Short mmCIF file of C-alpha atoms (C1' of nucleotides) in Angstrom, two decimals:
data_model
loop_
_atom_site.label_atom_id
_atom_site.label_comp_id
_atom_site.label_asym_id
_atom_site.label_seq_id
_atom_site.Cartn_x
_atom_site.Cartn_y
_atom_site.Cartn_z
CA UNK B 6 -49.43 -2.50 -1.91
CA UNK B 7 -51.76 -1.38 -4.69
CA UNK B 8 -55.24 0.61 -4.16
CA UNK B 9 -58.13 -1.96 -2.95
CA UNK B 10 -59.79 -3.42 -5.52
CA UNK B 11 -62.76 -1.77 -6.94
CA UNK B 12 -64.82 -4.43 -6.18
CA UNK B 13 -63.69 -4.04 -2.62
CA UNK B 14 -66.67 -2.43 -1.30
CA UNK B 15 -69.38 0.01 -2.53
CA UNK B 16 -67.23 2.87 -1.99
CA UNK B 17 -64.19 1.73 -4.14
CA UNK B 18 -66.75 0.57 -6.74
CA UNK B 19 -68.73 3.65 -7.18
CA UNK B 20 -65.63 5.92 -7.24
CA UNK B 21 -65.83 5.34 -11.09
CA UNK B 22 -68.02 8.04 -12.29
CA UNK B 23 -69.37 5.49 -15.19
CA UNK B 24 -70.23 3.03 -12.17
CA UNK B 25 -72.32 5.72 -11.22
CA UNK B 26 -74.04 6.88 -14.13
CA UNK B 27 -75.30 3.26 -14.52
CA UNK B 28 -76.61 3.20 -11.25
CA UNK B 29 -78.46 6.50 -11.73
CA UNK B 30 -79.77 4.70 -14.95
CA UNK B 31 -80.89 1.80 -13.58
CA UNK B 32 -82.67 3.61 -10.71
CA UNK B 33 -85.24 4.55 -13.45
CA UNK B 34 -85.69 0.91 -13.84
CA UNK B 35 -84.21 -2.87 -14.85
CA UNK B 36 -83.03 -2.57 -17.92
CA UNK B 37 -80.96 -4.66 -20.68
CA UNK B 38 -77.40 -3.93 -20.62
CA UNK B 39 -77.75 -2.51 -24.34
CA UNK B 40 -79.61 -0.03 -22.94
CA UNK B 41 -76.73 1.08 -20.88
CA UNK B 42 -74.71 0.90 -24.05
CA UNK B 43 -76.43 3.85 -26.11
CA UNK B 44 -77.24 5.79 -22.98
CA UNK B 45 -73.99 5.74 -21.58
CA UNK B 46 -71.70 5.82 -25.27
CA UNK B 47 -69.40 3.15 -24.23
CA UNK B 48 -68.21 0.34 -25.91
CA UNK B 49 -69.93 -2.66 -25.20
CA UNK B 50 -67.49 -4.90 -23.03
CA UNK B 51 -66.45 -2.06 -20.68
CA UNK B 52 -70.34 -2.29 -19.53
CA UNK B 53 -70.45 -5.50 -19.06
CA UNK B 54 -66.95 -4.63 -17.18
CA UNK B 55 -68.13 -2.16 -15.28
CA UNK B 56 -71.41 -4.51 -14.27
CA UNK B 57 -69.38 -6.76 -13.27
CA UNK B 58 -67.83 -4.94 -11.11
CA UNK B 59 -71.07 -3.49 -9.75
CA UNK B 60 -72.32 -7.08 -8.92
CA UNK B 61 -69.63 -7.93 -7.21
CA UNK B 62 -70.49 -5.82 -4.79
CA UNK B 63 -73.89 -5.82 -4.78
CA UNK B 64 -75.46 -2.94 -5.95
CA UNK B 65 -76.65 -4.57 -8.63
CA UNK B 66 -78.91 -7.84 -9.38
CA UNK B 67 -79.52 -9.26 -12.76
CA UNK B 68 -82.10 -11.58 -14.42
CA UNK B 69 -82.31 -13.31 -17.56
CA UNK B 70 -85.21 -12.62 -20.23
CA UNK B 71 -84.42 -14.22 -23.24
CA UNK B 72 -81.43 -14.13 -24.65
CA UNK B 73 -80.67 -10.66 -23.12
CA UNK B 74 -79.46 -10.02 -19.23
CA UNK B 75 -81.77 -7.47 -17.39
CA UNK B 76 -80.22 -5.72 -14.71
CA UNK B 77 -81.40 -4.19 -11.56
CA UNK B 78 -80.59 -1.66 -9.12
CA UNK B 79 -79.76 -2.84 -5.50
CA UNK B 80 -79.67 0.63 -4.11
CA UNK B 81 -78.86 -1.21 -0.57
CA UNK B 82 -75.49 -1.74 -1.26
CA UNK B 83 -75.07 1.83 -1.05
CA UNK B 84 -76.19 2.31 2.34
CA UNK B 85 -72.59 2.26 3.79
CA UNK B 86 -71.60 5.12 1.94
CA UNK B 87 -74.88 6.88 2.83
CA UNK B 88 -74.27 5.89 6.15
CA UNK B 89 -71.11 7.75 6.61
CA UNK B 90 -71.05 10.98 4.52
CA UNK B 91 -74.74 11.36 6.35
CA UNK B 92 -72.28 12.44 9.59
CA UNK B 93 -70.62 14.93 7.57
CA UNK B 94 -73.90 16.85 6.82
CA UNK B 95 -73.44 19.11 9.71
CA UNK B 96 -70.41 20.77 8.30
CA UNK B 97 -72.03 22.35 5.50
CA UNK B 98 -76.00 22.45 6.10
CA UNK B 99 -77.09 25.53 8.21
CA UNK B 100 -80.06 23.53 9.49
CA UNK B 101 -77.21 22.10 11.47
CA UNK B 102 -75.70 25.36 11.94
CA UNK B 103 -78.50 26.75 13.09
CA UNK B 104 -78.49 23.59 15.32
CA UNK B 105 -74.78 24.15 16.43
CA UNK B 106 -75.61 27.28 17.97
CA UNK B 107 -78.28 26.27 19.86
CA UNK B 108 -76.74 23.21 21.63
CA UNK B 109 -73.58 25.52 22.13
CA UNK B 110 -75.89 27.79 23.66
CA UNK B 111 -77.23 24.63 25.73
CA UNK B 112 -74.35 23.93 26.48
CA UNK B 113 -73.50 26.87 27.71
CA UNK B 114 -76.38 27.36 30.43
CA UNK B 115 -75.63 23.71 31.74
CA UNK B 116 -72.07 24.66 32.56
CA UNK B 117 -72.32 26.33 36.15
CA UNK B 118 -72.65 29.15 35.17
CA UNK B 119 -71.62 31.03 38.47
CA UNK B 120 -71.22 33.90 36.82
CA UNK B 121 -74.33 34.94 37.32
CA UNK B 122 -76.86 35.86 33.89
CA UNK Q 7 -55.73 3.69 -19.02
CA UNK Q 8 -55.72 3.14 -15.22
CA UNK Q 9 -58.58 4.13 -12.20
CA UNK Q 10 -58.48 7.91 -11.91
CA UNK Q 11 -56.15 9.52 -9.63
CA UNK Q 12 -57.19 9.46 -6.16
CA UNK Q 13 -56.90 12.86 -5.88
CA UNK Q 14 -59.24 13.36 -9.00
CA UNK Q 15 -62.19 13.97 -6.65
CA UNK Q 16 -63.79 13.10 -3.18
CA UNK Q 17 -64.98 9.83 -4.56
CA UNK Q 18 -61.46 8.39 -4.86
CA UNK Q 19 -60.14 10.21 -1.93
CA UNK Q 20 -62.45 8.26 0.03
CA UNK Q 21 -62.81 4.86 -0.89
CA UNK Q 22 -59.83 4.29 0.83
CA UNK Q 23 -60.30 3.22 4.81
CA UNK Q 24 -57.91 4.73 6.09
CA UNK Q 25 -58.46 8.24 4.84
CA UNK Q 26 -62.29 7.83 5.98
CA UNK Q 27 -61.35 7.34 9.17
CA UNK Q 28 -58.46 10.24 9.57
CA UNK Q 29 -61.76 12.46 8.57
CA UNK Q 30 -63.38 10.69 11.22
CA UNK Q 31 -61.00 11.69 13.63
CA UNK Q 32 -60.94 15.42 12.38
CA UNK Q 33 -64.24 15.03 12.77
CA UNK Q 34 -63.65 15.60 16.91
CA UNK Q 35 -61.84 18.50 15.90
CA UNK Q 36 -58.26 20.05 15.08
CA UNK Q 37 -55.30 17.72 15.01
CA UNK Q 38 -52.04 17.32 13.97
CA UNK Q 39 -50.14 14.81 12.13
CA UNK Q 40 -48.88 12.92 15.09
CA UNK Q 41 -52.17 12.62 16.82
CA UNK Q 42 -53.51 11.27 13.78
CA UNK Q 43 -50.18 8.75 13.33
CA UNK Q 44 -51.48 7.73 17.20
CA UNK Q 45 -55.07 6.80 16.37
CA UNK Q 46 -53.97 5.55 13.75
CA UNK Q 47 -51.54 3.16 14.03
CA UNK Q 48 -49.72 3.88 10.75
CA UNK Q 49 -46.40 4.96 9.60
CA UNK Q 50 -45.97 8.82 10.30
CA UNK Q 51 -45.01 9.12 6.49
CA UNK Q 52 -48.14 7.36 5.13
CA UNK Q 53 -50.91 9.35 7.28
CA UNK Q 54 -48.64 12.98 5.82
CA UNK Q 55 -49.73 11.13 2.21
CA UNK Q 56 -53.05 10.35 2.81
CA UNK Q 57 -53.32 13.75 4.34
CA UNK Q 58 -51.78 15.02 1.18
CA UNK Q 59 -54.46 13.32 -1.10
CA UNK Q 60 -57.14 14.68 1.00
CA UNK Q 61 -55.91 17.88 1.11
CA UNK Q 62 -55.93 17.69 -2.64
CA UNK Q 63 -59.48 17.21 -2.83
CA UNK Q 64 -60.13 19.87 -0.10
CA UNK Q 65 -61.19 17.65 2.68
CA UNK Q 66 -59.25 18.92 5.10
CA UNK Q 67 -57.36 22.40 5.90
CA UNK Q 68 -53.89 22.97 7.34
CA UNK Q 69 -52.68 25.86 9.72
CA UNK Q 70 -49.43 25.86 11.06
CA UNK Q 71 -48.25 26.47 14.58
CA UNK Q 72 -45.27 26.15 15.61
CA UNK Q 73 -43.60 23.21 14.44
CA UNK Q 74 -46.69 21.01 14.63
CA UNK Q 75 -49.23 21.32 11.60
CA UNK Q 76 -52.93 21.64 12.25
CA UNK Q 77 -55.12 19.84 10.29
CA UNK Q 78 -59.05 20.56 10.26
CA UNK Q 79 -61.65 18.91 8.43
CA UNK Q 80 -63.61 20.57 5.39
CA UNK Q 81 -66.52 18.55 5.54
CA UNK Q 82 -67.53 20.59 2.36
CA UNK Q 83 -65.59 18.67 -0.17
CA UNK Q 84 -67.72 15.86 0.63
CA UNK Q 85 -71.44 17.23 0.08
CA UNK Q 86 -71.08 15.39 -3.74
CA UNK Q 87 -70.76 12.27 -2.24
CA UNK Q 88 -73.25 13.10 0.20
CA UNK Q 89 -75.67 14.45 -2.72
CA UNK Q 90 -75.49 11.42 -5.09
CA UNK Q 91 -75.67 8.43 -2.67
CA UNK Q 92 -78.78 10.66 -1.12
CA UNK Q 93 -81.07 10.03 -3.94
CA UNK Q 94 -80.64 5.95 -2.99
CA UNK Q 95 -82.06 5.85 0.48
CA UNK Q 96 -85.49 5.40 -0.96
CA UNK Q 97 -84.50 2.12 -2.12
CA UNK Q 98 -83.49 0.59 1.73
CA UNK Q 99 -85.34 3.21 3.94
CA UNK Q 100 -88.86 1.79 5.08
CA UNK Q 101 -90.53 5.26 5.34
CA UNK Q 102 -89.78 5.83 1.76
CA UNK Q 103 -90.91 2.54 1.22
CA UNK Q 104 -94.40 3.05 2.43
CA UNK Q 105 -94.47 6.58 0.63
CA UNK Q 106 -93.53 4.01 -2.53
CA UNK Q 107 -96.60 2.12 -1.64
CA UNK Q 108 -98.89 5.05 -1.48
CA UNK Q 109 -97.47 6.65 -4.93
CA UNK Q 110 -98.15 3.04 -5.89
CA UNK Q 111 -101.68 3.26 -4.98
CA UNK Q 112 -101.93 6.34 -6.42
CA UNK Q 113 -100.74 5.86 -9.86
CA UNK Q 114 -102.88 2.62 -9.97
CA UNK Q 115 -106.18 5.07 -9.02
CA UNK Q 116 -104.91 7.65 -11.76
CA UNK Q 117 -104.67 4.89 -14.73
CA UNK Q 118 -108.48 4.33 -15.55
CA UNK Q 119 -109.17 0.87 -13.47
CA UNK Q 120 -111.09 -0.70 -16.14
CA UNK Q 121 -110.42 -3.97 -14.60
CA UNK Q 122 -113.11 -3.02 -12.09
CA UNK Q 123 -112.33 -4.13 -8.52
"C1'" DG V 29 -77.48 -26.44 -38.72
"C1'" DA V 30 -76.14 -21.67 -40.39
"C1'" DC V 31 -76.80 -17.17 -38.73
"C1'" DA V 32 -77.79 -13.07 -36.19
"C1'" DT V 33 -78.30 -10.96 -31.65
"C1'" DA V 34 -76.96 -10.08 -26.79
"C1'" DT V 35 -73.53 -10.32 -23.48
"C1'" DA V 36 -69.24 -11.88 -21.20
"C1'" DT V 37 -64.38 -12.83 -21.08
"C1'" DG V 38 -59.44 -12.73 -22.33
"C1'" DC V 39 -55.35 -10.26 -23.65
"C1'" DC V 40 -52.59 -6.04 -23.82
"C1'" DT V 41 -50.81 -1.53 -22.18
"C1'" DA V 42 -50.25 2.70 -19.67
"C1'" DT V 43 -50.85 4.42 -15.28
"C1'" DA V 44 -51.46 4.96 -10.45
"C1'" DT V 45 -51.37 3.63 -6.36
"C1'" DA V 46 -50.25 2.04 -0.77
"C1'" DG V 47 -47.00 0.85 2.12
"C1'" DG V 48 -42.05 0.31 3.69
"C1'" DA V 49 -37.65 2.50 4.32
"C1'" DA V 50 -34.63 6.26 4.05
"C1'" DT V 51 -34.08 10.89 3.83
"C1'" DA V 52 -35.16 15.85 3.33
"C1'" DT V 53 -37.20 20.06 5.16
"C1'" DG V 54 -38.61 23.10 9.00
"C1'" DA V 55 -39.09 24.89 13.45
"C1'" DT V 56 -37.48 25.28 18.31
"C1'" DC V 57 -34.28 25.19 21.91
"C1'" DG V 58 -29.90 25.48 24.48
"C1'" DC E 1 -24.67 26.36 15.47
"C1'" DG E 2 -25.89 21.49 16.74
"C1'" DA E 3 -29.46 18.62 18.48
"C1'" DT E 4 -34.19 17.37 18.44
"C1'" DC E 5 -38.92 17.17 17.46
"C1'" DA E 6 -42.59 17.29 13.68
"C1'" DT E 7 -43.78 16.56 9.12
"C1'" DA E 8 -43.09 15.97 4.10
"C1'" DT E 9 -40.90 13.87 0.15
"C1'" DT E 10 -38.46 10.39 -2.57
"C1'" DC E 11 -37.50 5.79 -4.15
"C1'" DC E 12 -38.94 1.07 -4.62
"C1'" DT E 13 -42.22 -2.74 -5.63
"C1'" DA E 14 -46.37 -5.46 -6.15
"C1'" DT E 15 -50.81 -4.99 -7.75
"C1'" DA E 16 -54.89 -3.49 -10.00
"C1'" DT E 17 -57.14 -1.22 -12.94
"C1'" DA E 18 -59.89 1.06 -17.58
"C1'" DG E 19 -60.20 0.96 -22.10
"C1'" DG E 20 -59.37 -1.00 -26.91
"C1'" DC E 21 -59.90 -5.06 -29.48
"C1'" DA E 22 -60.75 -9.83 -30.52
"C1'" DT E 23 -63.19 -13.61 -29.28
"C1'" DA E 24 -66.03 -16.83 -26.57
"C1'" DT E 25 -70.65 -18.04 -24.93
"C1'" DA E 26 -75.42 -18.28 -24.90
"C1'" DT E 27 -79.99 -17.85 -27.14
"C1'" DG E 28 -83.39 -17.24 -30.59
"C1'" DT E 29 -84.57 -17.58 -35.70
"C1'" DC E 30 -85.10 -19.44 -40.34
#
DNA sequence: GACATATATGCCTATATAGGAATATGATCG
DNA sequence: CGATCATATTCCTATATAGGCATATATGTC
């Protein structure tokens, strides 16, 4: 079997670092996907591509204006991944270090501690 | 050319399932292989490669004992992830939603009402 | 209608899987 | 050493890109 499709869910889509950098554009606002052309460098079809791609899976909307295609962030899509890195935040934050030690220490007391203290 | 390596960074390591959940797992603390192949329900050979890939991307750590190898998670390798997708919670989380709605209010004070009301 | 602008789609190629199956490597034990 | 348990690697195949390039599909303009 191959790797899931990107459009799989968010995570597979935004594992393409372009996918991302048009998100992080478009969460300054809706904009045309010219736009994303010059600000990103890339040839025209692989945005549209790479939109594609991102509304498949619903991060983003679009809207038409005229004869050009506006598109929106749907930031929701992302929760997911949000979601389950946010679990992960303990390993490396010493808020939660600091929190660590005190349950441990919790922990700890509740424990019989029959050996006196 | 073709996606990027899944071993080019976190992103790719983890937008496959399976590996997600093996870091779930580690989560709970030490393991090796054969636990994992347990929880699981793969084929021993495919959780050693999805191990490899996310040992490639330093999400997890490997100590040997015995004949058995330890694996631990590195929750590290996955503050990037953690760091992009955080900037996105303002667009589904209600209390950033009402702090929208009060920089909303503010902005509209700040731009000379003219418009009376 | 001819034409220009804005965007999407189709075709092609090189590359990288993920899983299945078989096998190799390594450590431990009797 | 031979057997066994634990894990890694190799080979195979179907599938899916991402980008380059050409072209199709609107839509607005003169």
């Amino acid at each position: 079997m191959a790797r899931a499709a990107t459009t799989a869910d968010a995570f597979n889509a935004v594992a393409e670092p372009r996918r991302r950098q048009i998100l992080d554009v478009l969460a300054g606002g809706e904009r045309p996907v010219n736009d994303l052309v010059r600000v990103l460098g890339l040839a025209q079809p692989q945005v549209s591509k790479h939109l594609r791609v991102l509304r498949e899976v619903g991060a983003v909307d679009v809207r038409d204006e005229g004869r050009q295609r506006l598109y929106r962030l749907n930031g929701e899509a992302l929760k997911p991944i949000h979601d389950w890195v946010k679990n992960y935040e303990r390993t490396w934050s010493e808020r939660f270090e600091a929190l660590d030690v005190v349950l441990e220490e919790l922990k700890q007391e509740g424990r019989g501690n029959d050996s006196g203290k």
